[in-house]
Amino acid sequence: MTLTLTLPDGKTLDLPDGSTGADAARAIGMRLAEAAVAVRLDGAELDLSRPLPHSGALQVITGDSEDGRHVLRHSAAHILAQAVLGLFEGATFAIGPPIEDGFYYDFDIGHAFMPEDLERIEARMAEIVAADQPFERLEMSKAEALKMFAKHPFKTEIIQNVDEGEVAAGDSISAYRNRDFVDLCRGPHLPSTGRLAAFRLLRTAGAYWRGDEKRPQLQRIYGTAWESRKALDAYVHRLEEARKRDHRKLGVELELFHLDVTAPGMPYWLPNGMRILNTLLAFWREEHDNRDYQEISSPLINDKSLWEVSGHWEHYRDSMFIIDLDENRTYGVKPMNCPNAMLVYNLKTRSYRDLPLRFSDCDVLHRNERSGTLHGLLRVQHIQQDDAHIFLAPHQVKDEYRRILEIAERFYSVFGLKYRLRLGTRPEAFIGEVETWDEAERVLREILDDHVGRGGYAVADGDGAFYGPKIDILMEDAIGREWQMGTIQLDFQLPQRFRCLYTTAEGERKTPVVVHRVIYGSFERFIGILIEHFAGRFPAWLAPIQVEVVPVTEEESDAARDLTATLRAAGLRARTEESSESLSAKIRSAQLAQIPYMAVLGKKEVANGSVAVRFRDGKQVSMSLAAFIGAATGNIAAKALVESEGFPFG
């Protein structure tokens, strides 16, 4: 018999029955075969050594692709577990999945790992890699698997736990062996340990089994693995940059926000941080006012009946803060603005002439997150979201998405941020009819095809909201990290649930479509990312303090205060450096505070009405006060990314 394989370019490849993925890769080309780590046949990923079970669409997965790195990191996790179990007598292991940019494994060794333990483990991993041990796939019954992993209670629980769908009773269970080490796993894996080109262990942490605080606490080791030493070195450099830019560290140094144990995940905005928040909000309001959005605000809490109608009580209750007033009254603290926007829409009889009707709001929301998931401003429980709900007739959807994508381009370009788009499709838990979902997804695919071209966007199957598919905005920061920020969700369900209607030109009563969208995402998360993106060096228009007026000596102090007042009157956020430190110390202090402009006043400047301006990028220029105000306010009005842009030099 012959296998007929259809390749990504549409060509076909015929191979003898029993050929493996490695055989297919070699038949295509030796360079591809050398880079291959697995294959995908009709969507199913297979080891290179496995015989291909049937004809179909074949893709060779290489180590420098995201799918290939997933295989590398999964294999690295097995090698980590093999090293730990070999070094620590009596150790047992739990789970070790690949994650974004790396992998981890959870262990119970009876105590915490020490820094020197990581060195020993990494050295043992290097020995395993050097030994080039082949990964061998094993398939067995449930009873055989329970016997094989009898000494490892966490593996036993996984095998027994059929309700979570990890292993189906009666089905074949797969594991992978290299030498005397065996791990329960679906695969695929590298052909052998020697194919792991570059890896590093990064840190340890505590982790509860199954993420449940009531279950045993395990010791987690995080690591990273890449297709080459060059790729690993680039990632390590990115990690070092990320540490320097950590918004939690810079937030304290620049006095932007405070996180207190009495309010986990609910930041206190300090004056400097509040200035940034208000500047972002003012920019958002100006842009949306110009685009016919109408801002509303709604209550912080609502009776659970509202959340029952919207579906949040069924699909989102575990992430809500619940207030039980008595046996008859239960309130939910608002995690989303959607139901409230529906209520506002229904306050009046609406006509087709009212559509599109764009309601925007920046209300505070609260979401009940697990304490272990909270992370500075990036994962919080108090969220101020730049929200909008747009009520449309079906034929207006495409044009409205175009308008929203134009807003996204405007907002992200102002901050020098690159981004890409991703379609999220129907999740397993959804409301409404499948046919309606299919139509909504079709519309979004057409919009994306028109906007970025076919193949120009990612697809996340099952990642839509429970009420509709969505387009997510994935933002790339200054050091190449990607963040999911804005989202544009197409909803046919909530307006039906809330019986939202409008009168057509023919006098019929119809249900509008609703687009839910955010651009920043949440102000907390967006500011946290901006802190790291700019490393605290905010562009002048966004900086909390834009001008530090620095008197050279005490004699210029009064003139410095007068200059500060003049600058404030011109709309600049200015303050006077009042300390008795030396001039160099004053300049250094302003630089550490990341203030864009330092206006230095000495005797000469006071006498002739000029200022000596110093910039963070090292440039200096002397100019008249009027010229400085004009250049600084012009730079800020233009929202320039570099503070010296627009100033006269030379």
JSON list of N, CA and C in Angstrom, two decimals, residues 175-203:
[
{"chain": "A", "resi": 175, "resn": "ALA", "atom": "N", "xyz": [2.94, 6.94, 27.33]},
{"chain": "A", "resi": 175, "resn": "ALA", "atom": "CA", "xyz": [4.03, 7.43, 28.16]},
{"chain": "A", "resi": 175, "resn": "ALA", "atom": "C", "xyz": [5.28, 7.44, 27.29]},
{"chain": "A", "resi": 176, "resn": "TYR", "atom": "N", "xyz": [6.33, 8.08, 27.78]},
{"chain": "A", "resi": 176, "resn": "TYR", "atom": "CA", "xyz": [7.59, 8.15, 27.04]},
{"chain": "A", "resi": 176, "resn": "TYR", "atom": "C", "xyz": [8.72, 7.70, 27.95]},
{"chain": "A", "resi": 177, "resn": "ARG", "atom": "N", "xyz": [9.58, 6.88, 27.38]},
{"chain": "A", "resi": 177, "resn": "ARG", "atom": "CA", "xyz": [10.73, 6.35, 28.11]},
{"chain": "A", "resi": 177, "resn": "ARG", "atom": "C", "xyz": [12.02, 6.83, 27.47]},
{"chain": "A", "resi": 178, "resn": "ASN", "atom": "N", "xyz": [12.97, 7.26, 28.30]},
{"chain": "A", "resi": 178, "resn": "ASN", "atom": "CA", "xyz": [14.34, 7.38, 27.85]},
{"chain": "A", "resi": 178, "resn": "ASN", "atom": "C", "xyz": [15.22, 6.78, 28.94]},
{"chain": "A", "resi": 179, "resn": "ARG", "atom": "N", "xyz": [15.92, 5.73, 28.56]},
{"chain": "A", "resi": 179, "resn": "ARG", "atom": "CA", "xyz": [16.67, 4.88, 29.48]},
{"chain": "A", "resi": 179, "resn": "ARG", "atom": "C", "xyz": [15.71, 4.34, 30.55]},
{"chain": "A", "resi": 180, "resn": "ASP", "atom": "N", "xyz": [16.04, 4.56, 31.84]},
{"chain": "A", "resi": 180, "resn": "ASP", "atom": "CA", "xyz": [15.21, 4.00, 32.91]},
{"chain": "A", "resi": 180, "resn": "ASP", "atom": "C", "xyz": [14.16, 4.98, 33.42]},
{"chain": "A", "resi": 181, "resn": "PHE", "atom": "N", "xyz": [14.00, 6.10, 32.76]},
{"chain": "A", "resi": 181, "resn": "PHE", "atom": "CA", "xyz": [13.02, 7.11, 33.18]},
{"chain": "A", "resi": 181, "resn": "PHE", "atom": "C", "xyz": [11.79, 7.03, 32.28]},
{"chain": "A", "resi": 182, "resn": "VAL", "atom": "N", "xyz": [10.60, 7.04, 32.90]},
{"chain": "A", "resi": 182, "resn": "VAL", "atom": "CA", "xyz": [9.34, 7.00, 32.16]},
{"chain": "A", "resi": 182, "resn": "VAL", "atom": "C", "xyz": [8.42, 8.08, 32.69]},
{"chain": "A", "resi": 183, "resn": "ASP", "atom": "N", "xyz": [7.77, 8.81, 31.78]},
{"chain": "A", "resi": 183, "resn": "ASP", "atom": "CA", "xyz": [6.83, 9.84, 32.18]},
{"chain": "A", "resi": 183, "resn": "ASP", "atom": "C", "xyz": [5.53, 9.70, 31.39]},
{"chain": "A", "resi": 184, "resn": "LEU", "atom": "N", "xyz": [4.44, 9.86, 32.08]},
{"chain": "A", "resi": 184, "resn": "LEU", "atom": "CA", "xyz": [3.12, 9.85, 31.46]},
{"chain": "A", "resi": 184, "resn": "LEU", "atom": "C", "xyz": [3.00, 11.05, 30.53]},
{"chain": "A", "resi": 185, "resn": "CYS", "atom": "N", "xyz": [2.61, 10.85, 29.27]},
{"chain": "A", "resi": 185, "resn": "CYS", "atom": "CA", "xyz": [2.60, 11.97, 28.34]},
{"chain": "A", "resi": 185, "resn": "CYS", "atom": "C", "xyz": [1.91, 11.60, 27.03]},
{"chain": "A", "resi": 186, "resn": "ARG", "atom": "N", "xyz": [1.24, 12.59, 26.42]},
{"chain": "A", "resi": 186, "resn": "ARG", "atom": "CA", "xyz": [0.65, 12.39, 25.10]},
{"chain": "A", "resi": 186, "resn": "ARG", "atom": "C", "xyz": [1.68, 12.56, 23.99]},
{"chain": "A", "resi": 187, "resn": "GLY", "atom": "N", "xyz": [2.73, 13.36, 24.23]},
{"chain": "A", "resi": 187, "resn": "GLY", "atom": "CA", "xyz": [3.71, 13.65, 23.20]},
{"chain": "A", "resi": 187, "resn": "GLY", "atom": "C", "xyz": [3.20, 14.74, 22.25]},
{"chain": "A", "resi": 188, "resn": "PRO", "atom": "N", "xyz": [3.91, 14.98, 21.15]},
{"chain": "A", "resi": 188, "resn": "PRO", "atom": "CA", "xyz": [5.12, 14.29, 20.74]},
{"chain": "A", "resi": 188, "resn": "PRO", "atom": "C", "xyz": [6.37, 14.84, 21.44]},
{"chain": "A", "resi": 189, "resn": "HIS", "atom": "N", "xyz": [7.50, 14.13, 21.20]},
{"chain": "A", "resi": 189, "resn": "HIS", "atom": "CA", "xyz": [8.79, 14.54, 21.76]},
{"chain": "A", "resi": 189, "resn": "HIS", "atom": "C", "xyz": [9.85, 14.54, 20.68]},
{"chain": "A", "resi": 190, "resn": "LEU", "atom": "N", "xyz": [11.00, 15.09, 21.04]},
{"chain": "A", "resi": 190, "resn": "LEU", "atom": "CA", "xyz": [12.16, 15.03, 20.15]},
{"chain": "A", "resi": 190, "resn": "LEU", "atom": "C", "xyz": [12.54, 13.57, 19.91]},
{"chain": "A", "resi": 191, "resn": "PRO", "atom": "N", "xyz": [13.22, 13.29, 18.83]},
{"chain": "A", "resi": 191, "resn": "PRO", "atom": "CA", "xyz": [13.67, 11.91, 18.60]},
{"chain": "A", "resi": 191, "resn": "PRO", "atom": "C", "xyz": [14.59, 11.42, 19.72]},
{"chain": "A", "resi": 192, "resn": "SER", "atom": "N", "xyz": [15.41, 12.32, 20.26]},
{"chain": "A", "resi": 192, "resn": "SER", "atom": "CA", "xyz": [16.33, 11.94, 21.33]},
{"chain": "A", "resi": 192, "resn": "SER", "atom": "C", "xyz": [16.71, 13.16, 22.13]},
{"chain": "A", "resi": 193, "resn": "THR", "atom": "N", "xyz": [17.26, 12.93, 23.32]},
{"chain": "A", "resi": 193, "resn": "THR", "atom": "CA", "xyz": [17.62, 14.05, 24.20]},
{"chain": "A", "resi": 193, "resn": "THR", "atom": "C", "xyz": [18.70, 14.93, 23.59]},
{"chain": "A", "resi": 194, "resn": "GLY", "atom": "N", "xyz": [19.54, 14.35, 22.74]},
{"chain": "A", "resi": 194, "resn": "GLY", "atom": "CA", "xyz": [20.63, 15.11, 22.14]},
{"chain": "A", "resi": 194, "resn": "GLY", "atom": "C", "xyz": [20.16, 16.22, 21.22]},
{"chain": "A", "resi": 195, "resn": "ARG", "atom": "N", "xyz": [18.88, 16.20, 20.83]},
{"chain": "A", "resi": 195, "resn": "ARG", "atom": "CA", "xyz": [18.35, 17.25, 19.96]},
{"chain": "A", "resi": 195, "resn": "ARG", "atom": "C", "xyz": [18.00, 18.52, 20.73]},
{"chain": "A", "resi": 196, "resn": "LEU", "atom": "N", "xyz": [18.12, 18.48, 22.07]},
{"chain": "A", "resi": 196, "resn": "LEU", "atom": "CA", "xyz": [17.83, 19.69, 22.85]},
{"chain": "A", "resi": 196, "resn": "LEU", "atom": "C", "xyz": [19.07, 20.58, 22.79]},
{"chain": "A", "resi": 197, "resn": "ALA", "atom": "N", "xyz": [19.02, 21.57, 21.92]},
{"chain": "A", "resi": 197, "resn": "ALA", "atom": "CA", "xyz": [20.22, 22.36, 21.60]},
{"chain": "A", "resi": 197, "resn": "ALA", "atom": "C", "xyz": [20.61, 23.35, 22.69]},
{"chain": "A", "resi": 198, "resn": "ALA", "atom": "N", "xyz": [19.63, 23.96, 23.32]},
{"chain": "A", "resi": 198, "resn": "ALA", "atom": "CA", "xyz": [19.96, 25.05, 24.26]},
{"chain": "A", "resi": 198, "resn": "ALA", "atom": "C", "xyz": [18.87, 25.15, 25.31]},
{"chain": "A", "resi": 199, "resn": "PHE", "atom": "N", "xyz": [19.26, 25.11, 26.57]},
{"chain": "A", "resi": 199, "resn": "PHE", "atom": "CA", "xyz": [18.28, 25.22, 27.66]},
{"chain": "A", "resi": 199, "resn": "PHE", "atom": "C", "xyz": [18.94, 25.88, 28.86]},
{"chain": "A", "resi": 200, "resn": "ARG", "atom": "N", "xyz": [18.11, 26.35, 29.77]},
{"chain": "A", "resi": 200, "resn": "ARG", "atom": "CA", "xyz": [18.61, 26.93, 31.03]},
{"chain": "A", "resi": 200, "resn": "ARG", "atom": "C", "xyz": [17.51, 26.86, 32.07]},
{"chain": "A", "resi": 201, "resn": "LEU", "atom": "N", "xyz": [17.88, 26.53, 33.30]},
{"chain": "A", "resi": 201, "resn": "LEU", "atom": "CA", "xyz": [16.94, 26.61, 34.42]},
{"chain": "A", "resi": 201, "resn": "LEU", "atom": "C", "xyz": [16.97, 28.02, 34.96]},
{"chain": "A", "resi": 202, "resn": "LEU", "atom": "N", "xyz": [15.80, 28.54, 35.31]},
{"chain": "A", "resi": 202, "resn": "LEU", "atom": "CA", "xyz": [15.69, 29.96, 35.64]},
{"chain": "A", "resi": 202, "resn": "LEU", "atom": "C", "xyz": [15.43, 30.23, 37.11]},
{"chain": "A", "resi": 203, "resn": "ARG", "atom": "N", "xyz": [14.45, 29.55, 37.71]},
{"chain": "A", "resi": 203, "resn": "ARG", "atom": "CA", "xyz": [14.09, 29.87, 39.08]},
{"chain": "A", "resi": 203, "resn": "ARG", "atom": "C", "xyz": [13.20, 28.78, 39.64]}
]
